[in-house]
Short mmCIF file of C-alpha atoms and ligand atoms in Angstrom, two decimals:
data_model
loop_
_atom_site.label_atom_id
_atom_site.label_comp_id
_atom_site.label_asym_id
_atom_site.label_seq_id
_atom_site.Cartn_x
_atom_site.Cartn_y
_atom_site.Cartn_z
CA MET A 1 111.80 132.57 93.96
CA THR A 2 109.12 130.41 92.34
CA ASP A 3 105.40 130.43 93.04
CA ALA A 4 105.82 127.08 94.75
CA THR A 5 107.76 128.53 97.69
CA ALA A 6 105.94 130.22 100.55
CA PRO A 7 107.03 133.84 100.17
CA PHE A 8 109.47 135.44 102.62
CA ASP A 9 111.85 138.36 102.64
CA ALA A 10 115.38 136.93 102.56
CA ALA A 11 117.13 139.88 104.21
CA THR A 12 114.68 139.95 107.13
CA ALA A 13 114.83 136.18 107.57
CA THR A 14 118.65 136.29 107.47
CA ALA A 15 118.72 138.94 110.19
CA ALA A 16 116.22 136.98 112.30
CA TYR A 17 118.10 133.68 112.10
CA ARG A 18 121.53 135.22 112.62
CA SER A 19 120.27 136.96 115.77
CA ALA A 20 118.53 133.83 117.02
CA LEU A 21 121.65 131.71 116.51
CA GLN A 22 123.72 134.31 118.32
CA VAL A 23 121.36 134.17 121.31
CA ILE A 24 121.38 130.36 121.32
CA GLY A 25 125.12 130.13 120.71
CA ALA A 26 125.85 132.28 123.73
CA VAL A 27 124.40 129.50 125.91
CA GLU A 28 125.23 126.28 124.03
CA PRO A 29 127.23 126.91 120.86
CA ARG A 30 127.11 123.26 119.85
CA VAL A 31 123.34 123.50 119.46
CA ALA A 32 123.64 126.68 117.39
CA ASP A 33 126.24 124.90 115.24
CA ALA A 34 123.99 121.86 114.81
CA ILE A 35 121.10 124.08 113.68
CA GLY A 36 123.35 125.68 111.08
CA ALA A 37 124.69 122.29 110.00
CA GLU A 38 121.16 120.94 109.59
CA LEU A 39 120.32 123.72 107.15
CA ALA A 40 123.50 122.99 105.21
CA ASP A 41 122.66 119.26 105.07
CA GLN A 42 119.07 119.88 103.98
CA ARG A 43 120.28 122.26 101.32
CA ALA A 44 122.71 119.66 99.99
CA SER A 45 120.43 116.65 99.62
CA LEU A 46 117.90 115.60 97.06
CA LYS A 47 115.09 115.00 99.53
CA LEU A 48 112.44 112.63 98.23
CA ILE A 49 111.03 111.53 101.60
CA ALA A 50 107.29 111.64 100.84
CA SER A 51 106.35 112.72 104.37
CA GLU A 52 108.77 115.67 104.60
CA ASN A 53 108.73 119.23 103.39
CA TYR A 54 110.33 122.62 104.12
CA ALA A 55 108.18 124.95 106.21
CA SER A 56 108.52 128.68 105.61
CA PRO A 57 110.68 130.89 107.86
CA ALA A 58 107.45 132.46 109.17
CA VAL A 59 106.13 129.07 110.28
CA LEU A 60 109.47 128.07 111.79
CA LEU A 61 110.02 131.35 113.61
CA THR A 62 106.53 131.25 115.11
CA MET A 63 107.60 128.22 117.15
CA GLY A 64 110.52 129.85 118.92
CA ASN A 65 108.90 132.05 121.55
CA TRP A 66 107.24 132.36 124.95
CA PHE A 67 104.01 130.66 123.89
CA SER A 68 106.06 127.54 124.54
CA ASP A 69 105.93 128.30 128.27
CA LYS A 70 102.15 128.33 128.59
CA TYR A 71 99.92 125.61 129.96
CA ALA A 72 96.49 125.75 128.37
CA GLU A 73 94.53 122.56 129.01
CA GLY A 74 90.95 122.92 127.88
CA THR A 75 89.59 124.66 124.82
CA VAL A 76 89.27 128.26 123.65
CA GLY A 77 87.54 130.31 126.40
CA HIS A 78 87.29 127.20 128.56
CA ARG A 79 90.69 126.62 130.15
CA PHE A 80 91.82 124.87 133.30
CA TYR A 81 94.52 127.57 133.68
CA ALA A 82 94.29 131.33 134.06
CA GLY A 83 95.97 133.78 131.70
CA CYS A 84 95.32 131.96 128.40
CA GLN A 85 93.86 134.90 126.46
CA ASN A 86 96.67 134.97 123.89
CA VAL A 87 96.67 131.20 123.52
CA ASP A 88 92.92 131.52 122.89
CA THR A 89 93.69 133.98 120.11
CA VAL A 90 96.09 131.69 118.25
CA GLU A 91 94.13 128.48 118.82
CA ALA A 92 90.92 130.14 117.59
CA LEU A 93 92.77 131.52 114.57
CA ALA A 94 94.30 128.16 113.68
CA ALA A 95 90.91 126.44 113.98
CA GLU A 96 89.19 129.14 111.92
CA HIS A 97 91.80 128.93 109.15
CA ALA A 98 91.54 125.13 109.20
CA ARG A 99 87.74 125.17 108.92
CA GLU A 100 87.93 127.59 106.01
CA LEU A 101 90.79 125.80 104.29
CA PHE A 102 89.13 122.38 104.39
CA GLY A 103 85.46 123.37 104.49
CA ALA A 104 85.09 121.50 107.78
CA PRO A 105 82.40 122.20 110.36
CA HIS A 106 84.82 121.69 113.26
CA ALA A 107 88.62 121.75 113.70
CA TYR A 108 90.66 120.68 116.73
CA VAL A 109 94.22 121.91 116.37
CA GLN A 110 95.77 120.65 119.61
CA PRO A 111 97.15 117.21 118.60
CA HIS A 112 100.93 117.16 118.85
CA SER A 113 101.36 114.77 115.94
CA GLY A 114 99.52 112.55 113.49
CA ILE A 115 99.50 109.62 115.89
CA ASP A 116 97.97 111.81 118.56
CA ALA A 117 95.34 113.06 116.14
CA ASN A 118 94.37 109.45 115.41
CA LEU A 119 94.16 108.65 119.12
CA VAL A 120 91.84 111.63 119.60
CA ALA A 121 89.68 110.43 116.71
CA PHE A 122 89.48 106.87 118.07
CA TRP A 123 88.64 108.15 121.52
CA ALA A 124 85.94 110.43 120.08
CA VAL A 125 84.30 107.55 118.23
CA LEU A 126 84.40 105.30 121.31
CA ALA A 127 83.06 108.11 123.50
CA THR A 128 80.24 108.94 121.12
CA ARG A 129 79.25 105.46 120.00
CA VAL A 130 79.99 103.29 123.06
CA GLU A 131 80.40 105.37 126.22
CA ALA A 132 77.58 107.90 125.72
CA PRO A 133 74.90 105.24 125.05
CA ALA A 134 76.09 103.27 128.11
CA LEU A 135 75.77 106.36 130.32
CA GLU A 136 72.35 107.05 128.89
CA LYS A 137 71.25 103.47 129.49
CA ALA A 138 72.43 103.68 133.10
CA GLY A 139 70.67 107.04 133.51
CA VAL A 140 73.83 108.91 134.57
CA ARG A 141 75.83 111.82 133.10
CA HIS A 142 79.37 110.90 134.13
CA VAL A 143 81.41 107.69 134.35
CA ASN A 144 82.06 108.35 138.06
CA GLU A 145 78.35 107.83 138.68
CA LEU A 146 78.29 104.32 137.17
CA THR A 147 78.02 101.36 139.53
CA ASP A 148 81.10 99.12 139.64
CA ASP A 149 79.25 96.50 137.57
CA ASP A 150 78.17 99.00 134.90
CA TRP A 151 81.71 100.42 134.79
CA ARG A 152 83.17 96.95 134.25
CA ASP A 153 80.65 96.29 131.47
CA LEU A 154 81.52 99.61 129.82
CA ARG A 155 85.24 98.89 129.96
CA HIS A 156 84.65 95.52 128.33
CA ALA A 157 82.43 97.11 125.68
CA LEU A 158 85.09 99.74 124.95
CA GLY A 159 87.71 97.02 124.55
CA ASP A 160 85.49 94.92 122.33
CA GLN A 161 85.28 97.14 119.26
CA ARG A 162 86.47 96.57 115.73
CA MET A 163 88.40 98.59 113.20
CA LEU A 164 88.84 97.88 109.51
CA GLY A 165 91.75 99.63 107.81
CA MET A 166 94.09 99.40 104.86
CA SER A 167 96.74 96.71 105.27
CA LEU A 168 100.27 97.84 106.00
CA ASP A 169 101.79 96.31 102.90
CA ALA A 170 99.14 97.98 100.72
CA GLY A 171 100.24 101.33 102.17
CA GLY A 172 98.19 101.68 105.37
CA HIS A 173 99.62 103.13 108.59
CA LEU A 174 100.59 101.37 111.80
CA THR A 175 98.10 103.46 113.79
CA HIS A 176 95.17 102.06 111.80
CA GLY A 177 94.70 99.14 114.16
CA PHE A 178 97.93 97.18 113.82
CA ARG A 179 99.22 95.05 116.65
CA PRO A 180 102.56 96.78 117.30
CA ASN A 181 100.65 100.05 117.83
CA ILE A 182 98.28 100.88 120.70
CA SER A 183 95.41 101.02 118.16
CA GLY A 184 95.88 97.29 117.54
CA LYS A 185 95.66 96.64 121.27
CA MET A 186 92.54 98.81 121.61
CA PHE A 187 90.66 97.34 118.65
CA GLU A 188 90.14 93.98 117.06
CA GLN A 189 91.50 94.75 113.60
CA SER A 190 90.95 93.49 110.11
CA SER A 191 92.45 94.81 106.88
CA TYR A 192 91.55 95.40 103.31
CA GLY A 193 94.32 95.21 100.74
CA THR A 194 94.68 96.06 97.09
CA ASP A 195 93.98 94.05 93.96
CA PRO A 196 96.93 91.68 93.43
CA GLY A 197 96.85 92.31 89.67
CA THR A 198 96.57 96.09 89.49
CA GLY A 199 97.72 97.15 92.96
CA LEU A 200 94.60 99.36 93.12
CA LEU A 201 92.02 99.49 95.89
CA ASP A 202 89.17 97.11 95.15
CA TYR A 203 86.07 98.74 96.62
CA ASP A 204 83.93 95.61 96.15
CA ALA A 205 86.42 93.65 98.23
CA VAL A 206 86.38 96.38 100.89
CA ARG A 207 82.57 96.22 100.96
CA GLU A 208 82.60 92.45 101.28
CA ARG A 209 85.13 92.55 104.14
CA ALA A 210 83.15 95.29 105.89
CA ARG A 211 79.93 93.28 105.61
CA GLU A 212 81.62 90.26 107.18
CA PHE A 213 83.57 92.10 109.86
CA ARG A 214 81.04 94.83 110.86
CA PRO A 215 83.62 97.32 112.23
CA LEU A 216 82.80 100.23 114.51
CA ILE A 217 85.39 102.24 112.56
CA LEU A 218 86.12 102.06 108.86
CA MET A 219 89.48 103.68 108.41
CA ALA A 220 90.89 105.06 105.16
CA GLY A 221 94.11 106.90 104.44
CA TYR A 222 97.63 105.72 103.80
CA SER A 223 101.34 106.35 103.95
CA ALA A 224 102.39 104.60 100.77
CA TYR A 225 99.46 104.16 98.36
CA PRO A 226 100.24 106.14 95.20
CA ARG A 227 96.65 106.67 94.09
CA ARG A 228 93.55 108.69 94.89
CA VAL A 229 90.92 107.09 97.13
CA ASP A 230 87.22 107.43 96.36
CA PHE A 231 86.02 108.59 99.75
CA ALA A 232 82.39 108.87 98.63
CA LYS A 233 82.40 105.14 97.89
CA MET A 234 84.13 104.36 101.17
CA ARG A 235 81.51 106.37 103.08
CA GLU A 236 78.75 104.41 101.34
CA ILE A 237 80.36 101.22 102.62
CA ALA A 238 80.69 102.64 106.14
CA ASP A 239 77.01 103.63 106.11
CA GLU A 240 75.93 100.24 104.87
CA VAL A 241 77.58 98.47 107.83
CA GLY A 242 76.92 101.15 110.45
CA ALA A 243 80.59 102.12 110.82
CA THR A 244 82.00 105.54 111.62
CA PHE A 245 84.15 106.62 108.68
CA VAL A 246 87.53 108.01 109.76
CA VAL A 247 90.07 109.23 107.20
CA ASP A 248 93.72 109.85 108.03
CA MET A 249 94.82 112.34 105.35
CA ALA A 250 98.23 112.95 106.95
CA HIS A 251 100.07 112.39 103.69
CA PHE A 252 97.85 114.15 101.21
CA ALA A 253 96.34 117.01 103.27
CA GLY A 254 98.26 119.51 101.12
CA LEU A 255 96.59 118.15 98.00
CA VAL A 256 93.19 118.53 99.69
CA ALA A 257 93.99 122.06 100.88
CA GLY A 258 95.28 122.96 97.40
CA LYS A 259 92.13 121.58 95.73
CA VAL A 260 93.93 118.91 93.76
CA LEU A 261 91.81 116.26 95.47
CA THR A 262 88.21 117.40 95.24
CA GLY A 263 84.69 115.92 95.08
CA ASP A 264 84.69 112.20 95.79
CA PHE A 265 88.46 112.35 96.41
CA ASP A 266 88.26 115.03 99.13
CA PRO A 267 87.81 113.14 102.41
CA VAL A 268 86.50 116.01 104.53
CA PRO A 269 82.85 116.12 103.39
CA HIS A 270 82.60 112.33 103.38
CA ALA A 271 84.31 111.32 106.62
CA HIS A 272 82.73 111.63 110.05
CA VAL A 273 86.18 112.42 111.38
CA THR A 274 89.30 113.38 109.40
CA THR A 275 92.75 113.40 110.94
CA THR A 276 95.97 114.80 109.58
CA THR A 277 99.51 115.83 110.25
CA THR A 278 100.34 119.44 109.49
CA HIS A 279 103.96 119.03 108.43
CA LYS A 280 103.92 116.82 105.34
CA SER A 281 102.37 118.01 102.05
CA LEU A 282 100.52 120.71 104.04
CA ARG A 283 103.92 122.33 104.80
CA GLY A 284 103.16 123.52 108.33
CA PRO A 285 104.87 122.87 111.67
CA ARG A 286 105.23 119.34 113.01
CA GLY A 287 101.85 118.55 114.47
CA GLY A 288 98.41 117.05 114.05
CA MET A 289 94.80 118.10 113.69
CA VAL A 290 91.33 116.57 113.74
CA LEU A 291 88.41 117.77 111.62
CA ALA A 292 84.99 116.53 112.63
CA GLN A 293 81.34 116.53 111.72
CA PRO A 294 79.24 118.17 114.45
CA GLU A 295 78.16 114.93 116.14
CA TYR A 296 81.78 114.13 117.01
CA ALA A 297 82.96 117.67 117.81
CA ASP A 298 82.42 117.64 121.58
CA ALA A 299 84.22 114.35 122.09
CA VAL A 300 87.08 115.48 119.82
CA ASP A 301 87.47 118.65 121.89
CA ARG A 302 88.05 116.52 124.98
CA GLY A 303 91.22 115.10 123.39
CA CYS A 304 93.27 116.87 126.08
CA PRO A 305 93.61 115.56 128.75
CA MET A 306 91.83 112.38 127.59
CA VAL A 307 94.68 111.16 125.39
CA LEU A 308 96.87 114.25 124.87
CA GLY A 309 99.20 116.21 127.10
CA GLY A 310 98.76 119.95 127.40
CA PRO A 311 98.51 121.76 124.05
CA LEU A 312 101.61 123.32 122.50
CA PRO A 313 100.55 126.95 121.97
CA HIS A 314 103.69 127.85 119.99
CA VAL A 315 102.89 125.05 117.54
CA MET A 316 99.21 125.99 117.35
CA ALA A 317 100.38 129.52 116.50
CA ALA A 318 102.59 128.10 113.75
CA LYS A 319 99.66 126.03 112.48
CA ALA A 320 97.67 129.27 112.18
CA VAL A 321 100.49 130.84 110.15
CA SER A 322 100.88 127.83 107.86
CA PHE A 323 97.13 127.55 107.28
CA ALA A 324 97.07 131.26 106.40
CA GLU A 325 99.81 130.48 103.85
CA ALA A 326 97.84 127.52 102.52
CA ARG A 327 94.78 129.71 102.01
CA ARG A 328 96.72 131.91 99.57
CA PRO A 329 96.24 131.22 95.87
CA GLU A 330 99.96 130.34 95.50
CA PHE A 331 99.40 127.24 97.62
CA ALA A 332 96.95 125.76 95.11
CA GLY A 333 99.67 126.25 92.48
CA TYR A 334 102.14 124.50 94.76
CA ALA A 335 99.77 121.56 95.39
CA GLN A 336 99.09 121.13 91.68
CA ALA A 337 102.84 121.22 91.01
CA VAL A 338 103.38 118.50 93.65
CA ALA A 339 100.94 116.23 91.82
CA ASP A 340 102.23 117.14 88.32
CA ASN A 341 105.79 116.56 89.46
CA ALA A 342 104.87 113.13 90.84
CA GLN A 343 103.56 112.31 87.35
CA SER A 344 106.82 113.45 85.77
CA LEU A 345 108.86 111.45 88.24
CA ALA A 346 106.72 108.33 87.69
CA GLU A 347 106.85 108.65 83.91
CA GLY A 348 110.59 109.25 83.99
CA LEU A 349 111.15 106.16 86.11
CA ALA A 350 108.81 103.92 84.12
CA ARG A 351 110.27 105.06 80.78
CA ARG A 352 113.69 104.00 82.03
CA GLY A 353 112.49 100.55 83.03
CA ALA A 354 111.57 100.90 86.72
CA THR A 355 108.56 98.96 88.00
CA LEU A 356 106.03 101.12 89.81
CA VAL A 357 103.38 99.79 92.17
CA THR A 358 100.01 100.46 90.43
CA GLY A 359 101.97 101.53 87.34
CA GLY A 360 102.05 105.21 88.30
CA THR A 361 100.63 107.84 90.62
CA ASP A 362 97.89 110.36 90.97
CA ASN A 363 98.97 111.90 94.24
CA HIS A 364 102.30 113.10 95.64
CA LEU A 365 104.13 109.79 95.86
CA VAL A 366 105.58 107.01 93.78
CA LEU A 367 106.36 103.51 95.03
CA VAL A 368 109.15 101.77 93.11
CA ASP A 369 109.39 97.99 93.28
CA VAL A 370 113.16 97.56 93.20
CA THR A 371 113.17 93.77 92.88
CA SER A 372 113.40 94.18 89.11
CA PHE A 373 116.88 95.62 89.76
CA GLY A 374 117.66 92.56 91.91
CA LEU A 375 117.69 94.69 95.06
CA THR A 376 115.87 94.91 98.36
CA GLY A 377 114.39 98.20 99.50
CA ARG A 378 117.14 98.43 102.08
CA GLN A 379 119.90 98.15 99.49
CA ALA A 380 118.18 100.63 97.19
CA GLU A 381 117.65 103.14 100.01
CA SER A 382 121.31 102.89 101.08
CA ALA A 383 122.76 103.07 97.57
CA LEU A 384 120.62 106.12 96.79
CA LEU A 385 121.69 107.76 100.04
CA ASP A 386 125.38 107.17 99.15
CA ALA A 387 124.62 109.11 95.97
CA GLY A 388 122.96 112.01 97.84
CA ILE A 389 119.35 110.98 97.15
CA VAL A 390 117.31 110.66 100.34
CA THR A 391 114.38 108.22 100.18
CA ASN A 392 112.92 105.58 102.44
CA ARG A 393 112.51 101.88 101.89
CA ASN A 394 108.94 100.68 101.96
CA ALA A 395 107.05 97.42 101.73
CA VAL A 396 105.16 96.69 98.53
CA PRO A 397 101.94 94.62 98.46
CA ALA A 398 102.61 90.99 99.49
CA ASP A 399 106.24 91.94 100.01
CA PRO A 400 108.52 88.88 99.79
CA ASN A 401 111.25 90.66 101.78
CA GLY A 402 109.14 91.60 104.81
CA ALA A 403 108.81 94.91 106.63
CA TRP A 404 112.52 95.33 107.49
CA TYR A 405 114.33 94.75 104.19
CA THR A 406 111.27 95.43 102.00
CA SER A 407 111.14 95.43 98.21
CA GLY A 408 110.36 99.06 97.52
CA VAL A 409 111.46 102.65 97.87
CA ARG A 410 108.91 105.40 98.38
CA LEU A 411 109.53 108.72 96.66
CA GLY A 412 107.58 111.92 97.25
CA THR A 413 107.58 115.30 95.54
CA PRO A 414 106.39 117.82 98.22
CA ALA A 415 109.83 118.91 99.45
CA LEU A 416 111.63 119.36 96.14
CA THR A 417 108.55 121.08 94.70
CA THR A 418 108.89 123.62 97.50
CA ARG A 419 112.45 124.19 96.24
CA GLY A 420 110.99 124.99 92.83
CA PHE A 421 111.67 121.71 91.00
CA GLY A 422 109.44 121.21 87.95
CA ALA A 423 108.89 118.50 85.33
CA ALA A 424 112.40 118.68 83.83
CA GLU A 425 114.13 118.47 87.22
CA PHE A 426 112.00 115.49 88.27
CA ASP A 427 112.70 113.74 84.98
CA ARG A 428 116.43 114.23 85.59
CA THR A 429 115.94 112.98 89.16
CA ALA A 430 114.28 109.84 87.75
CA GLU A 431 117.28 109.34 85.49
CA LEU A 432 119.70 109.63 88.41
CA ILE A 433 117.66 107.18 90.50
CA VAL A 434 117.50 104.55 87.75
CA ASP A 435 121.24 104.95 87.07
CA VAL A 436 122.01 104.27 90.73
CA LEU A 437 119.63 101.32 91.01
CA ALA A 438 120.89 99.80 87.78
CA GLY A 439 124.50 100.27 88.93
CA THR A 440 123.99 98.58 92.29
CA THR A 441 124.48 94.83 92.82
CA PRO A 442 123.74 92.78 95.93
CA THR A 443 126.78 91.19 97.53
CA ALA A 444 127.08 87.39 97.33
CA THR A 445 126.87 85.58 100.66
CA ARG A 446 129.27 82.81 101.71
CA ASP A 447 126.59 80.15 101.28
CA GLY A 448 126.09 81.09 97.64
CA GLY A 449 123.03 83.28 98.14
CA VAL A 450 122.70 87.06 97.91
CA SER A 451 122.71 89.52 100.79
CA LYS A 452 119.57 91.52 101.53
CA ALA A 453 121.58 94.36 103.03
CA LYS A 454 125.05 94.54 101.46
CA TYR A 455 125.74 95.75 97.96
CA THR A 456 128.36 97.24 95.69
CA THR A 457 127.90 100.15 93.33
CA THR A 458 129.75 100.77 90.07
CA ASP A 459 132.97 102.70 90.67
CA GLY A 460 132.48 106.45 90.78
CA LEU A 461 128.69 106.27 90.28
CA ALA A 462 127.80 107.66 93.71
CA ASP A 463 130.16 110.62 93.24
CA ARG A 464 128.94 111.34 89.73
CA THR A 465 125.33 111.24 90.92
CA ARG A 466 126.10 113.55 93.84
CA ALA A 467 127.64 116.03 91.42
CA ALA A 468 124.61 115.83 89.12
CA ALA A 469 122.23 116.23 92.08
CA ALA A 470 124.23 119.24 93.26
CA GLU A 471 123.67 120.91 89.89
CA LEU A 472 119.90 120.52 90.29
CA LEU A 473 120.00 121.69 93.90
CA ASP A 474 122.19 124.70 93.17
CA ALA A 475 119.73 125.84 90.52
CA HIS A 476 116.91 125.67 93.10
CA PRO A 477 118.33 126.79 96.44
CA LEU A 478 116.48 126.04 99.65
CA TYR A 479 115.43 129.30 101.34
CA PRO A 480 117.02 131.41 98.61
CA GLY A 481 118.94 134.38 99.98
CA LEU A 482 118.90 133.12 103.55
CA ASP A 483 122.53 133.41 104.63
CA LEU A 484 123.63 132.34 108.13
CA ASP A 485 127.35 133.26 107.73
N1 PLP B 1 99.24 108.87 109.75
C1 PLP B 1 99.86 108.64 108.59
C2 PLP B 1 99.06 108.21 107.41
C3 PLP B 1 101.24 108.79 108.50
O1 PLP B 1 101.87 108.54 107.35
C4 PLP B 1 101.96 109.19 109.66
C5 PLP B 1 103.43 109.38 109.66
O2 PLP B 1 104.17 109.20 108.81
C6 PLP B 1 101.27 109.42 110.84
C7 PLP B 1 99.91 109.24 110.85
C8 PLP B 1 101.98 109.79 112.10
O3 PLP B 1 102.35 111.09 112.12
P1 PLP B 1 103.31 111.64 113.30
O4 PLP B 1 104.65 111.16 112.99
O5 PLP B 1 103.15 113.12 113.23
O6 PLP B 1 102.76 111.09 114.58
#
């Protein structure tokens, strides 16, 4: 086992999973079979989905127990249900580990997902910056005490706020104020993009847009931007225009926890509110979290039932376990390897002629512009999948193929780094990817054009690539020693 993998004892984990599958199989064997099949599938694919990882058996096992049965609305020591003493223990532990891990004054570990964490953050900003002053002005403590006229005015004021975030095609996320998402219906949104020449964030342009637009919330964070963000500079801009600075570090939280992104590139000391998922580079259970400066802590803690359903105590317990793992020195080694491996992957792709958005990476992901191979993102994604390489298509800045077909594929290193892949394996992976892209041709359409979806691949290429990928995967087994048979 390499340092990159969260440590576990294979014999104990094997016994635990075999017993669990026996218990499950006695009720619905098809579910037990599907769980086993999922492990086999994950073991057999070269997973480069930038938002996925492999949580440790300890994290996974923590979610399968009676904590799942508890209702625990409220916060630690302050519940709307009796009998929450053990939930208090795990929630307090998860929050304590999170505060220590990220150096944050406050951590709220209840959000069920990244989207939920963002909703909590938006609510907390609205509550603190719009609702609280309105209550104070009206001389009341609670919205129920407002007159009907004051209530109507408050609702209008809440609906009249602005958010400035990174544009979707530059790598921003749908929840950062875009129309198809509830955030775009709550806020009037404007976007900042990246420099058309370099593909890099242009902070002067962000400042200019912020000065014109005067947002309540300046949002940073991304799903598909392959570079570090200078959060100190972004905070300066937020301060200049009186905005609350919210960072969604869902993708790169593992690099923050592992101290790869530090100083100006660590969002936590600079943002008023930082949101994250816990399951991507951070390698915890599926879930979300909000970190907050003290002035937003109370409003953040009212996330449930304001915008969240009851907390999931089994997942909060698993968050505590994963954060304990991330506080071990091995995790910093893992995070550094994720970033180093992204460099190797990027260099390997570029050396073989692939075009990379921004020319490279300094985080965990690489965005390949596949138009130089004559392909759409959709064709590239499908051809790679045929060859056993799992990626996702992604828009590139000013994408000529739109959000459905796209012109890019996004590749991330967190999952395969957990399997123990290093520089040589990622270089070989780059070679396999370029071979597949170069060997794939769009199908001609009847009207003489080219299809955006259909393609053909050189005979035998997919099979040869699968065999080569299997060699890499066999050398770095997922959950080594864990044997379900
Ligand atoms: N924020 C960012 C930046 C993301 O990339 C994602 C998901 O990919 C989310 C939020 C949403 O996370 P979840 O799927 O847990 O709701």
